[in-house]
Every structure is written in structure tokens, then in C-alpha cells.
């Protein structure tokens, strides 16, 4: 992973003119169903934020391309789900990820609009929420509002940690190793917390379903 990130940084620095479109494609792939599972978008976006903060890349074109790419990726996933319908989970390649899609459906049923907005920030489900929204025939206008708003918030947040480090390095010319370590530990802690929150959200729904099933069984008896 470290070698890949280093090569990515070198590529961006050598092709600065293509950096913004490339980031747009990265954001598009990260939001695309299944494809996003194999793209290490978080460290790459943080790295790009560092290049922006250090003055290597222009902020506005990169930010705009990232937002547009994220929006388009969710739109494509939504349209695929809308056209294919619920049966798409029984077809390749989604039939290999039916368990994950099932959890995403529970999450979407409970939170609806908020699931689309916050799902972009939750790694395990970010690329399947738009597909599920399409499968379950979510109103297109509501979906697009949540999609656009979340992309407008997501891109700056993803760039912010790297931008902070790059900006500080450019101002101070150096940053102490303990401060850098503490900041990266904070980023890791935020990611872990997001994963824990996602797991707890997933666990609550089955418990409620089991409890309701138990109540119905008692009533029948």
C-alpha cells in the first residue's frame, strides 16, 4: 500500500495538468458500486489534500472535479439499481456480496434520505447505498438532493487533513514528528469510529426485527 501511495504521489506531481481530471475519475470510481471497494480513496484524497496545502496543486479545479466525480458515481450506481431492480443482487458479481447489500438495505430502510447523505462517509457501505436507493425506487429528486449535498461536504472533508499538514509544512518549513504522528493517529481514530458507528447501526435493525417477530409470536400464542 505504501509503495502504491508513493507512486500515486509521484504521478500526480509529474502530471499536474491532469491532476484535477484524475481526481475526478478517482472520486467517480470510489462512488461506483463494487468498484469503490477496491479503491483506497481515503489515503489518496488525504495525499492530494497535502499537495493542495503545499501549493503543488490548485485547489478549485481539484475540488470541483472531486465533487462532480462523486456525484456522477452515485448517479450511475442509482440508475443501475433502478433499472435492474432488486433481482440484481442475485446476479454476478453482486451475488457474491449479497450479505453486504442486505445490510445496506436495512440501513436504507431505516434512515432513507439520511442514509444516502451519510452513507458516502461510511466506508463499508458508501458504494452500495446509491445502488440500494435505486433498487428500492427512492424518489429521484430526493436522491439527487442527498447526493449533491453529501458530495459538497465529502470532498472538502476528505482533503482537509492533508491540506492542514501541507499548509503547515509550507508555513513552518517543517513539522515535528510527534505532531505529525498525533495528527495521523487522530485521522485513524476518526476512521475507526466511523466503522464502529456503521457496525452499531447495522446491529440495531436486526434486533428490532427480532423483537417485533417475538412480539407477534407471543400474540399468536
PDB file of C-alpha atoms in Angstrom:
ATOM      1  CA  UNK A   1       0.000   0.000   0.000  1.00  0.00           C
ATOM      2  CA  UNK A   2       2.796   2.441   0.892  1.00  0.00           C
ATOM      3  CA  UNK A   3       4.527   1.837  -2.441  1.00  0.00           C
ATOM      4  CA  UNK A   4       1.259   2.416  -4.262  1.00  0.00           C
ATOM      5  CA  UNK A   5       0.658   5.709  -2.436  1.00  0.00           C
ATOM      6  CA  UNK A   6       4.221   6.848  -3.166  1.00  0.00           C
ATOM      7  CA  UNK A   7       3.812   6.048  -6.857  1.00  0.00           C
ATOM      8  CA  UNK A   8       0.489   7.853  -6.875  1.00  0.00           C
ATOM      9  CA  UNK A   9       2.091  10.961  -5.365  1.00  0.00           C
ATOM     10  CA  UNK A  10       4.886  10.902  -7.931  1.00  0.00           C
ATOM     11  CA  UNK A  11       2.387  10.502 -10.755  1.00  0.00           C
ATOM     12  CA  UNK A  12       0.325  13.482  -9.577  1.00  0.00           C
ATOM     13  CA  UNK A  13       3.382  15.697  -9.206  1.00  0.00           C
ATOM     14  CA  UNK A  14       4.663  14.746 -12.664  1.00  0.00           C
ATOM     15  CA  UNK A  15       1.273  15.281 -14.335  1.00  0.00           C
ATOM     16  CA  UNK A  16      -0.106  18.302 -12.507  1.00  0.00           C
ATOM     17  CA  UNK A  17      -2.119  19.403 -15.515  1.00  0.00           C
ATOM     18  CA  UNK A  18      -4.082  16.156 -15.399  1.00  0.00           C
ATOM     19  CA  UNK A  19      -4.367  16.044 -11.618  1.00  0.00           C
ATOM     20  CA  UNK A  20      -7.878  17.521 -11.406  1.00  0.00           C
ATOM     21  CA  UNK A  21      -9.460  15.198 -14.029  1.00  0.00           C
ATOM     22  CA  UNK A  22      -7.648  12.234 -12.499  1.00  0.00           C
ATOM     23  CA  UNK A  23      -9.036  13.074  -9.049  1.00  0.00           C
ATOM     24  CA  UNK A  24     -12.481  13.321 -10.627  1.00  0.00           C
ATOM     25  CA  UNK A  25     -12.097   9.810 -12.033  1.00  0.00           C
ATOM     26  CA  UNK A  26     -10.868   8.615  -8.633  1.00  0.00           C
ATOM     27  CA  UNK A  27     -13.918  10.076  -6.887  1.00  0.00           C
ATOM     28  CA  UNK A  28     -16.166   8.593  -9.566  1.00  0.00           C
ATOM     29  CA  UNK A  29     -14.705   5.112  -9.107  1.00  0.00           C
ATOM     30  CA  UNK A  30     -14.811   5.387  -5.319  1.00  0.00           C
ATOM     31  CA  UNK A  31     -18.554   6.090  -5.520  1.00  0.00           C
ATOM     32  CA  UNK A  32     -19.275   3.408  -8.118  1.00  0.00           C
ATOM     33  CA  UNK A  33     -20.906   0.209  -6.931  1.00  0.00           C
ATOM     34  CA  UNK A  34     -18.387  -2.561  -6.119  1.00  0.00           C
ATOM     35  CA  UNK A  35     -15.526  -0.675  -7.802  1.00  0.00           C
ATOM     36  CA  UNK A  36     -15.277   1.566  -4.753  1.00  0.00           C
ATOM     37  CA  UNK A  37     -14.451  -1.439  -2.578  1.00  0.00           C
ATOM     38  CA  UNK A  38     -11.086  -1.807  -4.320  1.00  0.00           C
ATOM     39  CA  UNK A  39     -10.028   1.854  -4.425  1.00  0.00           C
ATOM     40  CA  UNK A  40      -8.056   3.178  -1.411  1.00  0.00           C
ATOM     41  CA  UNK A  41      -9.692   6.565  -1.801  1.00  0.00           C
ATOM     42  CA  UNK A  42      -9.183   7.878   1.730  1.00  0.00           C
ATOM     43  CA  UNK A  43      -5.344   7.892   1.818  1.00  0.00           C
ATOM     44  CA  UNK A  44      -5.209   9.081  -1.790  1.00  0.00           C
ATOM     45  CA  UNK A  45      -7.560  12.000  -1.126  1.00  0.00           C
ATOM     46  CA  UNK A  46      -5.615  12.939   2.008  1.00  0.00           C
ATOM     47  CA  UNK A  47      -2.423  12.892  -0.055  1.00  0.00           C
ATOM     48  CA  UNK A  48      -3.984  15.133  -2.692  1.00  0.00           C
ATOM     49  CA  UNK A  49      -5.092  17.474   0.085  1.00  0.00           C
ATOM     50  CA  UNK A  50      -1.470  17.660   1.197  1.00  0.00           C
ATOM     51  CA  UNK A  51      -0.382  18.598  -2.319  1.00  0.00           C
ATOM     52  CA  UNK A  52      -3.052  21.305  -2.369  1.00  0.00           C
ATOM     53  CA  UNK A  53      -1.969  22.657   1.008  1.00  0.00           C
ATOM     54  CA  UNK A  54       1.688  22.737  -0.028  1.00  0.00           C
ATOM     55  CA  UNK A  55       0.845  24.677  -3.186  1.00  0.00           C
ATOM     56  CA  UNK A  56       1.636  21.911  -5.657  1.00  0.00           C
ATOM     57  CA  UNK A  57      -1.959  21.622  -6.944  1.00  0.00           C
ATOM     58  CA  UNK A  58      -4.599  24.307  -7.471  1.00  0.00           C
ATOM     59  CA  UNK A  59      -7.474  23.842  -5.005  1.00  0.00           C
ATOM     60  CA  UNK A  60     -10.529  24.922  -7.013  1.00  0.00           C
ATOM     61  CA  UNK A  61     -10.202  22.649 -10.105  1.00  0.00           C
ATOM     62  CA  UNK A  62      -9.307  19.625  -7.964  1.00  0.00           C
ATOM     63  CA  UNK A  63     -12.180  20.247  -5.564  1.00  0.00           C
ATOM     64  CA  UNK A  64     -14.703  20.765  -8.369  1.00  0.00           C
ATOM     65  CA  UNK A  65     -13.614  17.610 -10.208  1.00  0.00           C
ATOM     66  CA  UNK A  66     -13.780  15.571  -6.991  1.00  0.00           C
ATOM     67  CA  UNK A  67     -17.323  16.784  -6.284  1.00  0.00           C
ATOM     68  CA  UNK A  68     -18.512  16.175  -9.846  1.00  0.00           C
ATOM     69  CA  UNK A  69     -16.912  12.715  -9.930  1.00  0.00           C
ATOM     70  CA  UNK A  70     -18.542  11.721  -6.632  1.00  0.00           C
ATOM     71  CA  UNK A  71     -21.955  12.920  -7.819  1.00  0.00           C
ATOM     72  CA  UNK A  72     -21.701  11.086 -11.140  1.00  0.00           C
ATOM     73  CA  UNK A  73     -20.543   7.876  -9.466  1.00  0.00           C
ATOM     74  CA  UNK A  74     -23.600   7.830  -7.217  1.00  0.00           C
ATOM     75  CA  UNK A  75     -25.886   8.649 -10.144  1.00  0.00           C
ATOM     76  CA  UNK A  76     -24.574   5.715 -12.170  1.00  0.00           C
ATOM     77  CA  UNK A  77     -24.994   3.345  -9.223  1.00  0.00           C
ATOM     78  CA  UNK A  78     -28.521   4.652  -8.588  1.00  0.00           C
ATOM     79  CA  UNK A  79     -29.529   4.224 -12.241  1.00  0.00           C
ATOM     80  CA  UNK A  80     -28.128   0.682 -12.281  1.00  0.00           C
ATOM     81  CA  UNK A  81     -30.188  -0.189  -9.228  1.00  0.00           C
ATOM     82  CA  UNK A  82     -33.294   1.476 -10.639  1.00  0.00           C
ATOM     83  CA  UNK A  83     -33.042  -0.335 -13.976  1.00  0.00           C
ATOM     84  CA  UNK A  84     -32.032  -3.742 -12.645  1.00  0.00           C
ATOM     85  CA  UNK A  85     -34.317  -3.786  -9.611  1.00  0.00           C
ATOM     86  CA  UNK A  86     -33.979  -5.998  -6.514  1.00  0.00           C
ATOM     87  CA  UNK A  87     -33.103  -9.038  -8.609  1.00  0.00           C
ATOM     88  CA  UNK A  88     -29.697  -7.568  -9.412  1.00  0.00           C
ATOM     89  CA  UNK A  89     -28.365  -8.916  -6.096  1.00  0.00           C
ATOM     90  CA  UNK A  90     -28.847 -12.457  -7.415  1.00  0.00           C
ATOM     91  CA  UNK A  91     -26.691 -11.808 -10.462  1.00  0.00           C
ATOM     92  CA  UNK A  92     -22.930 -11.730 -10.834  1.00  0.00           C
ATOM     93  CA  UNK A  93     -20.976 -10.001  -9.362  1.00  0.00           C
ATOM     94  CA  UNK A  94     -23.372  -8.784  -6.670  1.00  0.00           C
ATOM     95  CA  UNK A  95     -24.406 -12.324  -5.808  1.00  0.00           C
ATOM     96  CA  UNK A  96     -21.022 -12.630  -4.099  1.00  0.00           C
ATOM     97  CA  UNK A  97     -21.807  -9.635  -1.898  1.00  0.00           C
ATOM     98  CA  UNK A  98     -25.447 -10.317  -1.025  1.00  0.00           C
ATOM     99  CA  UNK A  99     -24.794 -10.128   2.710  1.00  0.00           C
ATOM    100  CA  UNK A 100     -23.317  -6.645   2.475  1.00  0.00           C
ATOM    101  CA  UNK A 101     -26.121  -5.451   0.207  1.00  0.00           C
ATOM    102  CA  UNK A 102     -28.668  -6.868   2.647  1.00  0.00           C
ATOM    103  CA  UNK A 103     -27.175  -4.839   5.483  1.00  0.00           C
ATOM    104  CA  UNK A 104     -27.223  -1.739   3.295  1.00  0.00           C
ATOM    105  CA  UNK A 105     -30.920  -2.307   2.556  1.00  0.00           C
ATOM    106  CA  UNK A 106     -31.660  -2.422   6.291  1.00  0.00           C
ATOM    107  CA  UNK A 107     -29.696   0.783   6.767  1.00  0.00           C
ATOM    108  CA  UNK A 108     -31.546   2.481   3.923  1.00  0.00           C
ATOM    109  CA  UNK A 109     -34.989   1.330   5.091  1.00  0.00           C
ATOM    110  CA  UNK A 110     -34.374   2.860   8.483  1.00  0.00           C
ATOM    111  CA  UNK A 111     -32.768   6.159   7.509  1.00  0.00           C
ATOM    112  CA  UNK A 112     -33.820   6.824   3.895  1.00  0.00           C
ATOM    113  CA  UNK A 113     -32.608  10.288   2.850  1.00  0.00           C
ATOM    114  CA  UNK A 114     -30.037  10.405   5.656  1.00  0.00           C
ATOM    115  CA  UNK A 115     -28.671   7.028   4.580  1.00  0.00           C
ATOM    116  CA  UNK A 116     -27.815   8.436   1.157  1.00  0.00           C
ATOM    117  CA  UNK A 117     -26.245  11.564   2.657  1.00  0.00           C
ATOM    118  CA  UNK A 118     -24.188   9.925   5.419  1.00  0.00           C
ATOM    119  CA  UNK A 119     -23.557   6.691   3.545  1.00  0.00           C
ATOM    120  CA  UNK A 120     -20.865   8.413   1.496  1.00  0.00           C
ATOM    121  CA  UNK A 121     -18.834   8.837   4.690  1.00  0.00           C
ATOM    122  CA  UNK A 122     -19.209   5.219   5.845  1.00  0.00           C
ATOM    123  CA  UNK A 123     -16.577   3.118   4.136  1.00  0.00           C
ATOM    124  CA  UNK A 124     -18.204  -0.335   4.244  1.00  0.00           C
ATOM    125  CA  UNK A 125     -21.404   0.807   2.513  1.00  0.00           C
ATOM    126  CA  UNK A 126     -20.550   4.005   0.632  1.00  0.00           C
ATOM    127  CA  UNK A 127     -20.584   2.427  -2.836  1.00  0.00           C
ATOM    128  CA  UNK A 128     -23.684   0.276  -2.303  1.00  0.00           C
ATOM    129  CA  UNK A 129     -26.102   2.833  -0.798  1.00  0.00           C
ATOM    130  CA  UNK A 130     -26.859   4.501  -4.173  1.00  0.00           C
ATOM    131  CA  UNK A 131     -27.472   1.097  -5.759  1.00  0.00           C
ATOM    132  CA  UNK A 132     -29.878   0.133  -2.979  1.00  0.00           C
ATOM    133  CA  UNK A 133     -31.629   3.504  -3.252  1.00  0.00           C
ATOM    134  CA  UNK A 134     -32.258   2.770  -6.913  1.00  0.00           C
ATOM    135  CA  UNK A 135     -33.331  -0.816  -6.223  1.00  0.00           C
ATOM    136  CA  UNK A 136     -35.889   0.405  -3.702  1.00  0.00           C
ATOM    137  CA  UNK A 137     -37.183   3.089  -6.086  1.00  0.00           C
ATOM    138  CA  UNK A 138     -36.250   6.106  -3.985  1.00  0.00           C
ATOM    139  CA  UNK A 139     -37.653   9.329  -5.423  1.00  0.00           C
ATOM    140  CA  UNK A 140     -35.081  10.645  -7.878  1.00  0.00           C
ATOM    141  CA  UNK A 141     -35.253  14.256  -6.716  1.00  0.00           C
ATOM    142  CA  UNK A 142     -34.730  13.304  -3.084  1.00  0.00           C
ATOM    143  CA  UNK A 143     -31.839  11.088  -4.063  1.00  0.00           C
ATOM    144  CA  UNK A 144     -30.167  13.788  -6.145  1.00  0.00           C
ATOM    145  CA  UNK A 145     -30.520  16.349  -3.339  1.00  0.00           C
ATOM    146  CA  UNK A 146     -28.875  13.982  -0.853  1.00  0.00           C
ATOM    147  CA  UNK A 147     -26.269  13.002  -3.439  1.00  0.00           C
ATOM    148  CA  UNK A 148     -25.231  16.555  -4.306  1.00  0.00           C
ATOM    149  CA  UNK A 149     -25.258  17.829  -0.727  1.00  0.00           C
ATOM    150  CA  UNK A 150     -23.177  14.923   0.535  1.00  0.00           C
ATOM    151  CA  UNK A 151     -20.638  15.346  -2.281  1.00  0.00           C
ATOM    152  CA  UNK A 152     -20.299  19.066  -1.494  1.00  0.00           C
ATOM    153  CA  UNK A 153     -19.458  18.178   2.109  1.00  0.00           C
ATOM    154  CA  UNK A 154     -17.489  14.983   1.448  1.00  0.00           C
ATOM    155  CA  UNK A 155     -14.804  16.349  -0.872  1.00  0.00           C
ATOM    156  CA  UNK A 156     -13.592  19.197   1.413  1.00  0.00           C
ATOM    157  CA  UNK A 157     -13.627  16.887   4.430  1.00  0.00           C
ATOM    158  CA  UNK A 158     -11.513  14.298   2.616  1.00  0.00           C
ATOM    159  CA  UNK A 159      -8.976  16.900   1.518  1.00  0.00           C
ATOM    160  CA  UNK A 160      -8.890  18.768   4.832  1.00  0.00           C
ATOM    161  CA  UNK A 161      -6.443  16.585   6.847  1.00  0.00           C
ATOM    162  CA  UNK A 162      -3.847  16.527   4.079  1.00  0.00           C
ATOM    163  CA  UNK A 163      -4.359  20.227   3.354  1.00  0.00           C
ATOM    164  CA  UNK A 164      -3.738  21.068   7.004  1.00  0.00           C
ATOM    165  CA  UNK A 165      -0.455  19.159   7.063  1.00  0.00           C
ATOM    166  CA  UNK A 166       0.696  20.525   3.709  1.00  0.00           C
ATOM    167  CA  UNK A 167      -0.213  24.070   4.679  1.00  0.00           C
ATOM    168  CA  UNK A 168       1.610  23.830   7.987  1.00  0.00           C
ATOM    169  CA  UNK A 169       4.685  22.393   6.323  1.00  0.00           C
ATOM    170  CA  UNK A 170       4.706  25.221   3.801  1.00  0.00           C
ATOM    171  CA  UNK A 171       4.389  27.829   6.571  1.00  0.00           C
ATOM    172  CA  UNK A 172       6.844  26.347   9.051  1.00  0.00           C
ATOM    173  CA  UNK A 173       9.053  24.515   6.557  1.00  0.00           C
ATOM    174  CA  UNK A 174       8.988  21.590   8.948  1.00  0.00           C
ATOM    175  CA  UNK A 175       6.645  19.807  11.307  1.00  0.00           C
ATOM    176  CA  UNK A 176       7.698  17.834  14.338  1.00  0.00           C
ATOM    177  CA  UNK A 177       7.393  14.064  14.166  1.00  0.00           C
ATOM    178  CA  UNK A 178       5.284  13.856  17.378  1.00  0.00           C
ATOM    179  CA  UNK A 179       2.793  16.386  15.976  1.00  0.00           C
ATOM    180  CA  UNK A 180       2.605  14.533  12.667  1.00  0.00           C
ATOM    181  CA  UNK A 181       2.150  11.206  14.448  1.00  0.00           C
ATOM    182  CA  UNK A 182      -0.582  12.631  16.672  1.00  0.00           C
ATOM    183  CA  UNK A 183      -2.429  14.079  13.702  1.00  0.00           C
ATOM    184  CA  UNK A 184      -2.297  10.832  11.728  1.00  0.00           C
ATOM    185  CA  UNK A 185      -3.445   8.949  14.833  1.00  0.00           C
ATOM    186  CA  UNK A 186      -6.413  11.313  15.013  1.00  0.00           C
ATOM    187  CA  UNK A 187      -7.301  10.525  11.390  1.00  0.00           C
ATOM    188  CA  UNK A 188      -7.076   6.812  12.129  1.00  0.00           C
ATOM    189  CA  UNK A 189      -9.263   7.213  15.204  1.00  0.00           C
ATOM    190  CA  UNK A 190     -11.923   9.029  13.176  1.00  0.00           C
ATOM    191  CA  UNK A 191     -11.946   6.217  10.616  1.00  0.00           C
ATOM    192  CA  UNK A 192     -12.245   3.582  13.344  1.00  0.00           C
ATOM    193  CA  UNK A 193     -15.106   5.472  14.993  1.00  0.00           C
ATOM    194  CA  UNK A 194     -16.939   5.657  11.665  1.00  0.00           C
ATOM    195  CA  UNK A 195     -16.586   1.900  11.250  1.00  0.00           C
ATOM    196  CA  UNK A 196     -17.876   1.294  14.794  1.00  0.00           C
ATOM    197  CA  UNK A 197     -20.858   3.580  14.207  1.00  0.00           C
ATOM    198  CA  UNK A 198     -21.643   1.749  10.967  1.00  0.00           C
ATOM    199  CA  UNK A 199     -21.465  -1.627  12.709  1.00  0.00           C
ATOM    200  CA  UNK A 200     -23.775  -0.477  15.514  1.00  0.00           C
ATOM    201  CA  UNK A 201     -26.271   0.976  13.082  1.00  0.00           C
ATOM    202  CA  UNK A 202     -26.363  -2.362  11.299  1.00  0.00           C
ATOM    203  CA  UNK A 203     -26.840  -4.315  14.517  1.00  0.00           C
ATOM    204  CA  UNK A 204     -29.783  -2.292  15.755  1.00  0.00           C
ATOM    205  CA  UNK A 205     -32.051  -3.090  12.842  1.00  0.00           C
ATOM    206  CA  UNK A 206     -31.888  -6.912  13.131  1.00  0.00           C
ATOM    207  CA  UNK A 207     -32.508  -6.683  16.883  1.00  0.00           C
ATOM    208  CA  UNK A 208     -35.631  -4.652  16.317  1.00  0.00           C
ATOM    209  CA  UNK A 209     -36.810  -7.077  13.693  1.00  0.00           C
ATOM    210  CA  UNK A 210     -36.208  -9.994  16.012  1.00  0.00           C
ATOM    211  CA  UNK A 211     -38.008  -8.278  18.871  1.00  0.00           C
ATOM    212  CA  UNK A 212     -41.014  -7.449  16.674  1.00  0.00           C
ATOM    213  CA  UNK A 213     -41.088 -11.031  15.457  1.00  0.00           C
ATOM    214  CA  UNK A 214     -41.053 -12.250  19.055  1.00  0.00           C
ATOM    215  CA  UNK A 215     -43.957  -9.933  19.943  1.00  0.00           C
ATOM    216  CA  UNK A 216     -46.020 -11.185  17.013  1.00  0.00           C
ATOM    217  CA  UNK A 217     -45.304 -14.772  18.029  1.00  0.00           C
ATOM    218  CA  UNK A 218     -46.482 -14.095  21.587  1.00  0.00           C
ATOM    219  CA  UNK A 219     -49.656 -12.505  20.306  1.00  0.00           C
ATOM    220  CA  UNK A 220     -50.419 -15.511  18.126  1.00  0.00           C
ATOM    221  CA  UNK A 221     -49.885 -17.870  21.038  1.00  0.00           C
TER     222      UNK A 221
END
